Amino acid sequence: MSEAQAVTDESTAASDLTAFQQNILSILAEEPMYGLAIKRELESYYGSEVNHGRLYPNLDDLVELGLVEKSELDKRTNQYELTDAGHDVVLGQIEWVLDRFVTDEARADEVRALLE
């Protein structure tokens, strides 16, 4: 695997993935995308270029783990979509972060304000 250790469990958690892979899943949580669209989203987030040699092996790893589904849009373009397992990983990561961040009512209000 390119950035993550092989997972021996049947299920994968966000803690089994790199931050880069978690960010790919978060991007795909919005809608299915082709590789260059994912690349642009990542570059916007990181503020720097993301090369193909990093992106596509990580997408392949996520497909292999069953977190992303890869389909062919045309002969040159693949589309990537979050699977139910990938959705569960993203949701699990959000829950883990919120459990640590929301320590009082003021912080709960901050999160509620973000959701509005």
PDB file of N, CA, C and O in Angstrom, residues 4-79:
ATOM      1  N   ALA A   4      -0.457   3.682   3.645  1.00  0.00           N
ATOM      2  CA  ALA A   4      -0.998   3.056   4.849  1.00  0.00           C
ATOM      3  C   ALA A   4      -0.539   1.616   4.932  1.00  0.00           C
ATOM      4  O   ALA A   4      -0.279   0.979   3.927  1.00  0.00           O
ATOM      5  N   GLN A   5      -0.432   1.115   6.143  1.00  0.00           N
ATOM      6  CA  GLN A   5      -0.111  -0.287   6.362  1.00  0.00           C
ATOM      7  C   GLN A   5      -1.277  -1.143   5.902  1.00  0.00           C
ATOM      8  O   GLN A   5      -2.417  -0.699   5.882  1.00  0.00           O
ATOM      9  N   ALA A   6      -0.998  -2.362   5.530  1.00  0.00           N
ATOM     10  CA  ALA A   6      -2.074  -3.286   5.169  1.00  0.00           C
ATOM     11  C   ALA A   6      -2.965  -3.500   6.379  1.00  0.00           C
ATOM     12  O   ALA A   6      -2.504  -3.582   7.503  1.00  0.00           O
ATOM     13  N   VAL A   7      -4.242  -3.600   6.135  1.00  0.00           N
ATOM     14  CA  VAL A   7      -5.217  -3.765   7.208  1.00  0.00           C
ATOM     15  C   VAL A   7      -5.550  -5.247   7.312  1.00  0.00           C
ATOM     16  O   VAL A   7      -5.925  -5.872   6.341  1.00  0.00           O
ATOM     17  N   THR A   8      -5.405  -5.805   8.519  1.00  0.00           N
ATOM     18  CA  THR A   8      -5.675  -7.226   8.689  1.00  0.00           C
ATOM     19  C   THR A   8      -7.114  -7.495   9.105  1.00  0.00           C
ATOM     20  O   THR A   8      -7.617  -8.581   8.911  1.00  0.00           O
ATOM     21  N   ASP A   9      -7.796  -6.515   9.673  1.00  0.00           N
ATOM     22  CA  ASP A   9      -9.210  -6.645  10.043  1.00  0.00           C
ATOM     23  C   ASP A   9     -10.065  -6.686   8.797  1.00  0.00           C
ATOM     24  O   ASP A   9      -9.650  -6.296   7.722  1.00  0.00           O
ATOM     25  N   GLU A  10     -11.303  -7.152   8.966  1.00  0.00           N
ATOM     26  CA  GLU A  10     -12.248  -7.099   7.854  1.00  0.00           C
ATOM     27  C   GLU A  10     -12.792  -5.689   7.664  1.00  0.00           C
ATOM     28  O   GLU A  10     -13.175  -5.320   6.572  1.00  0.00           O
ATOM     29  N   SER A  11     -12.855  -4.903   8.733  1.00  0.00           N
ATOM     30  CA  SER A  11     -13.355  -3.544   8.620  1.00  0.00           C
ATOM     31  C   SER A  11     -12.203  -2.558   8.767  1.00  0.00           C
ATOM     32  O   SER A  11     -11.216  -2.832   9.416  1.00  0.00           O
ATOM     33  N   THR A  12     -12.371  -1.416   8.145  1.00  0.00           N
ATOM     34  CA  THR A  12     -11.349  -0.385   8.169  1.00  0.00           C
ATOM     35  C   THR A  12     -11.900   0.815   8.913  1.00  0.00           C
ATOM     36  O   THR A  12     -13.041   1.207   8.715  1.00  0.00           O
ATOM     37  N   ALA A  13     -11.072   1.393   9.755  1.00  0.00           N
ATOM     38  CA  ALA A  13     -11.436   2.612  10.467  1.00  0.00           C
ATOM     39  C   ALA A  13     -10.571   3.744   9.948  1.00  0.00           C
ATOM     40  O   ALA A  13      -9.526   3.515   9.328  1.00  0.00           O
ATOM     41  N   ALA A  14     -10.985   4.972  10.201  1.00  0.00           N
ATOM     42  CA  ALA A  14     -10.202   6.124   9.772  1.00  0.00           C
ATOM     43  C   ALA A  14      -8.791   6.063  10.336  1.00  0.00           C
ATOM     44  O   ALA A  14      -7.843   6.490   9.682  1.00  0.00           O
ATOM     45  N   SER A  15      -8.640   5.493  11.515  1.00  0.00           N
ATOM     46  CA  SER A  15      -7.312   5.405  12.131  1.00  0.00           C
ATOM     47  C   SER A  15      -6.374   4.494  11.340  1.00  0.00           C
ATOM     48  O   SER A  15      -5.161   4.564  11.509  1.00  0.00           O
ATOM     49  N   ASP A  16      -6.914   3.656  10.462  1.00  0.00           N
ATOM     50  CA  ASP A  16      -6.108   2.778   9.611  1.00  0.00           C
ATOM     51  C   ASP A  16      -5.602   3.506   8.366  1.00  0.00           C
ATOM     52  O   ASP A  16      -4.799   2.954   7.622  1.00  0.00           O
ATOM     53  N   LEU A  17      -6.094   4.710   8.133  1.00  0.00           N
ATOM     54  CA  LEU A  17      -5.794   5.455   6.914  1.00  0.00           C
ATOM     55  C   LEU A  17      -4.905   6.652   7.209  1.00  0.00           C
ATOM     56  O   LEU A  17      -4.869   7.152   8.323  1.00  0.00           O
ATOM     57  N   THR A  18      -4.233   7.121   6.173  1.00  0.00           N
ATOM     58  CA  THR A  18      -3.476   8.364   6.309  1.00  0.00           C
ATOM     59  C   THR A  18      -4.445   9.540   6.255  1.00  0.00           C
ATOM     60  O   THR A  18      -5.591   9.406   5.803  1.00  0.00           O
ATOM     61  N   ALA A  19      -3.986  10.712   6.676  1.00  0.00           N
ATOM     62  CA  ALA A  19      -4.809  11.920   6.592  1.00  0.00           C
ATOM     63  C   ALA A  19      -5.154  12.214   5.135  1.00  0.00           C
ATOM     64  O   ALA A  19      -6.279  12.633   4.831  1.00  0.00           O
ATOM     65  N   PHE A  20      -4.224  11.960   4.233  1.00  0.00           N
ATOM     66  CA  PHE A  20      -4.462  12.174   2.796  1.00  0.00           C
ATOM     67  C   PHE A  20      -5.617  11.297   2.323  1.00  0.00           C
ATOM     68  O   PHE A  20      -6.514  11.765   1.623  1.00  0.00           O
ATOM     69  N   GLN A  21      -5.619  10.043   2.721  1.00  0.00           N
ATOM     70  CA  GLN A  21      -6.697   9.132   2.333  1.00  0.00           C
ATOM     71  C   GLN A  21      -8.016   9.543   2.974  1.00  0.00           C
ATOM     72  O   GLN A  21      -9.071   9.485   2.337  1.00  0.00           O
ATOM     73  N   GLN A  22      -7.978   9.978   4.223  1.00  0.00           N
ATOM     74  CA  GLN A  22      -9.196  10.455   4.879  1.00  0.00           C
ATOM     75  C   GLN A  22      -9.754  11.676   4.148  1.00  0.00           C
ATOM     76  O   GLN A  22     -10.970  11.811   3.991  1.00  0.00           O
ATOM     77  N   ASN A  23      -8.872  12.544   3.670  1.00  0.00           N
ATOM     78  CA  ASN A  23      -9.322  13.726   2.932  1.00  0.00           C
ATOM     79  C   ASN A  23      -9.967  13.338   1.601  1.00  0.00           C
ATOM     80  O   ASN A  23     -10.953  13.955   1.189  1.00  0.00           O
ATOM     81  N   ILE A  24      -9.431  12.325   0.943  1.00  0.00           N
ATOM     82  CA  ILE A  24     -10.047  11.833  -0.295  1.00  0.00           C
ATOM     83  C   ILE A  24     -11.466  11.347  -0.003  1.00  0.00           C
ATOM     84  O   ILE A  24     -12.412  11.678  -0.725  1.00  0.00           O
ATOM     85  N   LEU A  25     -11.625  10.571   1.071  1.00  0.00           N
ATOM     86  CA  LEU A  25     -12.962  10.081   1.430  1.00  0.00           C
ATOM     87  C   LEU A  25     -13.905  11.239   1.728  1.00  0.00           C
ATOM     88  O   LEU A  25     -15.075  11.216   1.312  1.00  0.00           O
ATOM     89  N   SER A  26     -13.421  12.251   2.432  1.00  0.00           N
ATOM     90  CA  SER A  26     -14.260  13.409   2.749  1.00  0.00           C
ATOM     91  C   SER A  26     -14.718  14.125   1.488  1.00  0.00           C
ATOM     92  O   SER A  26     -15.881  14.541   1.382  1.00  0.00           O
ATOM     93  N   ILE A  27     -13.820  14.244   0.518  1.00  0.00           N
ATOM     94  CA  ILE A  27     -14.177  14.882  -0.756  1.00  0.00           C
ATOM     95  C   ILE A  27     -15.243  14.065  -1.468  1.00  0.00           C
ATOM     96  O   ILE A  27     -16.221  14.609  -1.978  1.00  0.00           O
ATOM     97  N   LEU A  28     -15.085  12.745  -1.478  1.00  0.00           N
ATOM     98  CA  LEU A  28     -16.041  11.884  -2.172  1.00  0.00           C
ATOM     99  C   LEU A  28     -17.365  11.764  -1.428  1.00  0.00           C
ATOM    100  O   LEU A  28     -18.351  11.298  -2.006  1.00  0.00           O
ATOM    101  N   ALA A  29     -17.407  12.185  -0.170  1.00  0.00           N
ATOM    102  CA  ALA A  29     -18.665  12.162   0.579  1.00  0.00           C
ATOM    103  C   ALA A  29     -19.667  13.147  -0.022  1.00  0.00           C
ATOM    104  O   ALA A  29     -20.879  12.956   0.098  1.00  0.00           O
ATOM    105  N   GLU A  30     -19.155  14.164  -0.696  1.00  0.00           N
ATOM    106  CA  GLU A  30     -20.038  15.170  -1.305  1.00  0.00           C
ATOM    107  C   GLU A  30     -20.740  14.608  -2.540  1.00  0.00           C
ATOM    108  O   GLU A  30     -21.952  14.739  -2.680  1.00  0.00           O
ATOM    109  N   GLU A  31     -19.962  13.987  -3.431  1.00  0.00           N
ATOM    110  CA  GLU A  31     -20.509  13.429  -4.668  1.00  0.00           C
ATOM    111  C   GLU A  31     -19.431  12.615  -5.364  1.00  0.00           C
ATOM    112  O   GLU A  31     -18.246  12.827  -5.120  1.00  0.00           O
ATOM    113  N   PRO A  32     -19.818  11.700  -6.254  1.00  0.00           N
ATOM    114  CA  PRO A  32     -18.825  10.971  -7.044  1.00  0.00           C
ATOM    115  C   PRO A  32     -18.042  11.953  -7.920  1.00  0.00           C
ATOM    116  O   PRO A  32     -18.595  12.962  -8.379  1.00  0.00           O
ATOM    117  N   MET A  33     -16.755  11.672  -8.123  1.00  0.00           N
ATOM    118  CA  MET A  33     -15.907  12.565  -8.921  1.00  0.00           C
ATOM    119  C   MET A  33     -14.903  11.760  -9.724  1.00  0.00           C
ATOM    120  O   MET A  33     -14.560  10.645  -9.362  1.00  0.00           O
ATOM    121  N   TYR A  34     -14.395  12.379 -10.765  1.00  0.00           N
ATOM    122  CA  TYR A  34     -13.296  11.777 -11.513  1.00  0.00           C
ATOM    123  C   TYR A  34     -11.985  12.249 -10.889  1.00  0.00           C
ATOM    124  O   TYR A  34     -11.958  13.194 -10.094  1.00  0.00           O
ATOM    125  N   GLY A  35     -10.901  11.582 -11.232  1.00  0.00           N
ATOM    126  CA  GLY A  35      -9.621  11.807 -10.571  1.00  0.00           C
ATOM    127  C   GLY A  35      -9.133  13.240 -10.566  1.00  0.00           C
ATOM    128  O   GLY A  35      -8.676  13.737  -9.538  1.00  0.00           O
ATOM    129  N   LEU A  36      -9.218  13.937 -11.711  1.00  0.00           N
ATOM    130  CA  LEU A  36      -8.712  15.307 -11.757  1.00  0.00           C
ATOM    131  C   LEU A  36      -9.538  16.260 -10.888  1.00  0.00           C
ATOM    132  O   LEU A  36      -9.006  17.218 -10.340  1.00  0.00           O
ATOM    133  N   ALA A  37     -10.824  15.991 -10.741  1.00  0.00           N
ATOM    134  CA  ALA A  37     -11.656  16.822  -9.856  1.00  0.00           C
ATOM    135  C   ALA A  37     -11.239  16.613  -8.402  1.00  0.00           C
ATOM    136  O   ALA A  37     -11.182  17.568  -7.620  1.00  0.00           O
ATOM    137  N   ILE A  38     -10.950  15.367  -8.039  1.00  0.00           N
ATOM    138  CA  ILE A  38     -10.459  15.072  -6.684  1.00  0.00           C
ATOM    139  C   ILE A  38      -9.131  15.784  -6.467  1.00  0.00           C
ATOM    140  O   ILE A  38      -8.900  16.407  -5.424  1.00  0.00           O
ATOM    141  N   LYS A  39      -8.258  15.711  -7.465  1.00  0.00           N
ATOM    142  CA  LYS A  39      -6.945  16.354  -7.398  1.00  0.00           C
ATOM    143  C   LYS A  39      -7.098  17.856  -7.151  1.00  0.00           C
ATOM    144  O   LYS A  39      -6.430  18.437  -6.294  1.00  0.00           O
ATOM    145  N   ARG A  40      -8.006  18.503  -7.874  1.00  0.00           N
ATOM    146  CA  ARG A  40      -8.230  19.948  -7.705  1.00  0.00           C
ATOM    147  C   ARG A  40      -8.722  20.273  -6.292  1.00  0.00           C
ATOM    148  O   ARG A  40      -8.299  21.260  -5.687  1.00  0.00           O
ATOM    149  N   GLU A  41      -9.644  19.468  -5.782  1.00  0.00           N
ATOM    150  CA  GLU A  41     -10.148  19.690  -4.416  1.00  0.00           C
ATOM    151  C   GLU A  41      -9.019  19.568  -3.391  1.00  0.00           C
ATOM    152  O   GLU A  41      -8.922  20.377  -2.466  1.00  0.00           O
ATOM    153  N   LEU A  42      -8.187  18.548  -3.556  1.00  0.00           N
ATOM    154  CA  LEU A  42      -7.058  18.359  -2.638  1.00  0.00           C
ATOM    155  C   LEU A  42      -6.067  19.515  -2.739  1.00  0.00           C
ATOM    156  O   LEU A  42      -5.566  20.010  -1.725  1.00  0.00           O
ATOM    157  N   GLU A  43      -5.785  19.966  -3.944  1.00  0.00           N
ATOM    158  CA  GLU A  43      -4.857  21.087  -4.135  1.00  0.00           C
ATOM    159  C   GLU A  43      -5.399  22.365  -3.513  1.00  0.00           C
ATOM    160  O   GLU A  43      -4.648  23.140  -2.932  1.00  0.00           O
ATOM    161  N   SER A  44      -6.710  22.544  -3.605  1.00  0.00           N
ATOM    162  CA  SER A  44      -7.330  23.704  -2.966  1.00  0.00           C
ATOM    163  C   SER A  44      -7.168  23.624  -1.450  1.00  0.00           C
ATOM    164  O   SER A  44      -6.853  24.615  -0.792  1.00  0.00           O
ATOM    165  N   TYR A  45      -7.364  22.451  -0.895  1.00  0.00           N
ATOM    166  CA  TYR A  45      -7.244  22.254   0.552  1.00  0.00           C
ATOM    167  C   TYR A  45      -5.796  22.430   1.012  1.00  0.00           C
ATOM    168  O   TYR A  45      -5.527  23.132   1.982  1.00  0.00           O
ATOM    169  N   TYR A  46      -4.856  21.775   0.322  1.00  0.00           N
ATOM    170  CA  TYR A  46      -3.452  21.819   0.729  1.00  0.00           C
ATOM    171  C   TYR A  46      -2.734  23.092   0.305  1.00  0.00           C
ATOM    172  O   TYR A  46      -1.681  23.420   0.847  1.00  0.00           O
ATOM    173  N   GLY A  47      -3.269  23.786  -0.684  1.00  0.00           N
ATOM    174  CA  GLY A  47      -2.606  24.998  -1.158  1.00  0.00           C
ATOM    175  C   GLY A  47      -1.341  24.713  -1.944  1.00  0.00           C
ATOM    176  O   GLY A  47      -0.486  25.588  -2.081  1.00  0.00           O
ATOM    177  N   SER A  48      -1.210  23.501  -2.438  1.00  0.00           N
ATOM    178  CA  SER A  48      -0.043  23.126  -3.241  1.00  0.00           C
ATOM    179  C   SER A  48      -0.428  21.994  -4.179  1.00  0.00           C
ATOM    180  O   SER A  48      -1.485  21.374  -4.028  1.00  0.00           O
ATOM    181  N   GLU A  49       0.458  21.720  -5.124  1.00  0.00           N
ATOM    182  CA  GLU A  49       0.178  20.697  -6.122  1.00  0.00           C
ATOM    183  C   GLU A  49       0.178  19.299  -5.504  1.00  0.00           C
ATOM    184  O   GLU A  49       0.994  18.981  -4.639  1.00  0.00           O
ATOM    185  N   VAL A  50      -0.756  18.489  -5.927  1.00  0.00           N
ATOM    186  CA  VAL A  50      -0.820  17.071  -5.570  1.00  0.00           C
ATOM    187  C   VAL A  50      -0.499  16.312  -6.846  1.00  0.00           C
ATOM    188  O   VAL A  50      -1.222  16.430  -7.831  1.00  0.00           O
ATOM    189  N   ASN A  51       0.608  15.556  -6.842  1.00  0.00           N
ATOM    190  CA  ASN A  51       0.976  14.887  -8.090  1.00  0.00           C
ATOM    191  C   ASN A  51       0.217  13.578  -8.266  1.00  0.00           C
ATOM    192  O   ASN A  51      -0.267  12.980  -7.322  1.00  0.00           O
ATOM    193  N   HIS A  52       0.127  13.173  -9.536  1.00  0.00           N
ATOM    194  CA  HIS A  52      -0.606  11.956  -9.904  1.00  0.00           C
ATOM    195  C   HIS A  52      -0.033  10.726  -9.209  1.00  0.00           C
ATOM    196  O   HIS A  52      -0.776   9.813  -8.853  1.00  0.00           O
ATOM    197  N   GLY A  53       1.274  10.711  -9.004  1.00  0.00           N
ATOM    198  CA  GLY A  53       1.945   9.573  -8.387  1.00  0.00           C
ATOM    199  C   GLY A  53       1.570   9.390  -6.927  1.00  0.00           C
ATOM    200  O   GLY A  53       1.835   8.333  -6.345  1.00  0.00           O
ATOM    201  N   ARG A  54       0.987  10.386  -6.326  1.00  0.00           N
ATOM    202  CA  ARG A  54       0.485  10.263  -4.955  1.00  0.00           C
ATOM    203  C   ARG A  54      -1.016   9.974  -4.959  1.00  0.00           C
ATOM    204  O   ARG A  54      -1.497   9.131  -4.187  1.00  0.00           O
ATOM    205  N   LEU A  55      -1.745  10.668  -5.794  1.00  0.00           N
ATOM    206  CA  LEU A  55      -3.203  10.557  -5.791  1.00  0.00           C
ATOM    207  C   LEU A  55      -3.694   9.178  -6.217  1.00  0.00           C
ATOM    208  O   LEU A  55      -4.447   8.527  -5.483  1.00  0.00           O
ATOM    209  N   TYR A  56      -3.281   8.733  -7.384  1.00  0.00           N
ATOM    210  CA  TYR A  56      -3.877   7.519  -7.946  1.00  0.00           C
ATOM    211  C   TYR A  56      -3.526   6.239  -7.179  1.00  0.00           C
ATOM    212  O   TYR A  56      -4.405   5.388  -7.008  1.00  0.00           O
ATOM    213  N   PRO A  57      -2.311   6.080  -6.671  1.00  0.00           N
ATOM    214  CA  PRO A  57      -2.067   4.895  -5.834  1.00  0.00           C
ATOM    215  C   PRO A  57      -2.928   4.894  -4.561  1.00  0.00           C
ATOM    216  O   PRO A  57      -3.384   3.841  -4.119  1.00  0.00           O
ATOM    217  N   ASN A  58      -3.178   6.073  -4.002  1.00  0.00           N
ATOM    218  CA  ASN A  58      -4.032   6.150  -2.817  1.00  0.00           C
ATOM    219  C   ASN A  58      -5.486   5.866  -3.169  1.00  0.00           C
ATOM    220  O   ASN A  58      -6.195   5.208  -2.398  1.00  0.00           O
ATOM    221  N   LEU A  59      -5.947   6.337  -4.306  1.00  0.00           N
ATOM    222  CA  LEU A  59      -7.303   5.990  -4.755  1.00  0.00           C
ATOM    223  C   LEU A  59      -7.408   4.481  -4.951  1.00  0.00           C
ATOM    224  O   LEU A  59      -8.393   3.862  -4.535  1.00  0.00           O
ATOM    225  N   ASP A  60      -6.389   3.882  -5.570  1.00  0.00           N
ATOM    226  CA  ASP A  60      -6.388   2.431  -5.770  1.00  0.00           C
ATOM    227  C   ASP A  60      -6.429   1.687  -4.440  1.00  0.00           C
ATOM    228  O   ASP A  60      -7.127   0.677  -4.297  1.00  0.00           O
ATOM    229  N   ASP A  61      -5.683   2.182  -3.441  1.00  0.00           N
ATOM    230  CA  ASP A  61      -5.702   1.552  -2.116  1.00  0.00           C
ATOM    231  C   ASP A  61      -7.098   1.623  -1.501  1.00  0.00           C
ATOM    232  O   ASP A  61      -7.576   0.650  -0.906  1.00  0.00           O
ATOM    233  N   LEU A  62      -7.760   2.769  -1.642  1.00  0.00           N
ATOM    234  CA  LEU A  62      -9.105   2.938  -1.086  1.00  0.00           C
ATOM    235  C   LEU A  62     -10.108   2.034  -1.801  1.00  0.00           C
ATOM    236  O   LEU A  62     -11.032   1.503  -1.166  1.00  0.00           O
ATOM    237  N   VAL A  63      -9.917   1.836  -3.096  1.00  0.00           N
ATOM    238  CA  VAL A  63     -10.753   0.896  -3.850  1.00  0.00           C
ATOM    239  C   VAL A  63     -10.512  -0.518  -3.334  1.00  0.00           C
ATOM    240  O   VAL A  63     -11.460  -1.268  -3.061  1.00  0.00           O
ATOM    241  N   GLU A  64      -9.240  -0.877  -3.166  1.00  0.00           N
ATOM    242  CA  GLU A  64      -8.885  -2.215  -2.679  1.00  0.00           C
ATOM    243  C   GLU A  64      -9.452  -2.493  -1.286  1.00  0.00           C
ATOM    244  O   GLU A  64      -9.864  -3.611  -0.983  1.00  0.00           O
ATOM    245  N   LEU A  65      -9.519  -1.456  -0.457  1.00  0.00           N
ATOM    246  CA  LEU A  65     -10.074  -1.597   0.887  1.00  0.00           C
ATOM    247  C   LEU A  65     -11.605  -1.622   0.893  1.00  0.00           C
ATOM    248  O   LEU A  65     -12.225  -1.844   1.927  1.00  0.00           O
ATOM    249  N   GLY A  66     -12.218  -1.362  -0.265  1.00  0.00           N
ATOM    250  CA  GLY A  66     -13.674  -1.372  -0.355  1.00  0.00           C
ATOM    251  C   GLY A  66     -14.332  -0.096   0.128  1.00  0.00           C
ATOM    252  O   GLY A  66     -15.534  -0.073   0.376  1.00  0.00           O
ATOM    253  N   LEU A  67     -13.556   0.982   0.250  1.00  0.00           N
ATOM    254  CA  LEU A  67     -14.091   2.248   0.733  1.00  0.00           C
ATOM    255  C   LEU A  67     -14.538   3.159  -0.403  1.00  0.00           C
ATOM    256  O   LEU A  67     -15.326   4.086  -0.200  1.00  0.00           O
ATOM    257  N   VAL A  68     -14.001   2.894  -1.590  1.00  0.00           N
ATOM    258  CA  VAL A  68     -14.308   3.673  -2.785  1.00  0.00           C
ATOM    259  C   VAL A  68     -14.571   2.693  -3.915  1.00  0.00           C
ATOM    260  O   VAL A  68     -13.910   1.658  -4.016  1.00  0.00           O
ATOM    261  N   GLU A  69     -15.532   3.046  -4.753  1.00  0.00           N
ATOM    262  CA  GLU A  69     -15.823   2.243  -5.944  1.00  0.00           C
ATOM    263  C   GLU A  69     -15.334   3.010  -7.168  1.00  0.00           C
ATOM    264  O   GLU A  69     -15.563   4.212  -7.293  1.00  0.00           O
ATOM    265  N   LYS A  70     -14.659   2.308  -8.046  1.00  0.00           N
ATOM    266  CA  LYS A  70     -14.119   2.900  -9.273  1.00  0.00           C
ATOM    267  C   LYS A  70     -14.930   2.390 -10.459  1.00  0.00           C
ATOM    268  O   LYS A  70     -15.151   1.189 -10.590  1.00  0.00           O
ATOM    269  N   SER A  71     -15.382   3.318 -11.299  1.00  0.00           N
ATOM    270  CA  SER A  71     -16.108   2.938 -12.506  1.00  0.00           C
ATOM    271  C   SER A  71     -15.568   3.757 -13.675  1.00  0.00           C
ATOM    272  O   SER A  71     -14.942   4.793 -13.482  1.00  0.00           O
ATOM    273  N   GLU A  72     -15.846   3.303 -14.876  1.00  0.00           N
ATOM    274  CA  GLU A  72     -15.343   3.966 -16.069  1.00  0.00           C
ATOM    275  C   GLU A  72     -16.386   4.919 -16.615  1.00  0.00           C
ATOM    276  O   GLU A  72     -17.509   4.515 -16.921  1.00  0.00           O
ATOM    277  N   LEU A  73     -16.013   6.209 -16.716  1.00  0.00           N
ATOM    278  CA  LEU A  73     -16.899   7.196 -17.347  1.00  0.00           C
ATOM    279  C   LEU A  73     -16.774   7.109 -18.855  1.00  0.00           C
ATOM    280  O   LEU A  73     -17.758   7.157 -19.575  1.00  0.00           O
ATOM    281  N   ASP A  74     -15.547   7.052 -19.333  1.00  0.00           N
ATOM    282  CA  ASP A  74     -15.249   6.825 -20.736  1.00  0.00           C
ATOM    283  C   ASP A  74     -13.911   6.102 -20.800  1.00  0.00           C
ATOM    284  O   ASP A  74     -13.360   5.754 -19.761  1.00  0.00           O
ATOM    285  N   LYS A  75     -13.373   5.898 -21.966  1.00  0.00           N
ATOM    286  CA  LYS A  75     -12.152   5.105 -22.085  1.00  0.00           C
ATOM    287  C   LYS A  75     -10.945   5.726 -21.386  1.00  0.00           C
ATOM    288  O   LYS A  75      -9.992   5.034 -21.064  1.00  0.00           O
ATOM    289  N   ARG A  76     -10.996   7.012 -21.133  1.00  0.00           N
ATOM    290  CA  ARG A  76      -9.851   7.695 -20.511  1.00  0.00           C
ATOM    291  C   ARG A  76     -10.119   8.163 -19.080  1.00  0.00           C
ATOM    292  O   ARG A  76      -9.209   8.593 -18.395  1.00  0.00           O
ATOM    293  N   THR A  77     -11.346   8.124 -18.637  1.00  0.00           N
ATOM    294  CA  THR A  77     -11.707   8.751 -17.362  1.00  0.00           C
ATOM    295  C   THR A  77     -12.418   7.774 -16.440  1.00  0.00           C
ATOM    296  O   THR A  77     -13.403   7.156 -16.822  1.00  0.00           O
ATOM    297  N   ASN A  78     -11.904   7.681 -15.216  1.00  0.00           N
ATOM    298  CA  ASN A  78     -12.549   6.874 -14.189  1.00  0.00           C
ATOM    299  C   ASN A  78     -13.279   7.783 -13.213  1.00  0.00           C
ATOM    300  O   ASN A  78     -12.842   8.896 -12.939  1.00  0.00           O
ATOM    301  N   GLN A  79     -14.368   7.289 -12.702  1.00  0.00           N
ATOM    302  CA  GLN A  79     -15.113   7.991 -11.660  1.00  0.00           C
ATOM    303  C   GLN A  79     -14.959   7.219 -10.365  1.00  0.00           C
ATOM    304  O   GLN A  79     -14.927   5.992 -10.361  1.00  0.00           O
TER     305      GLN A  79
END
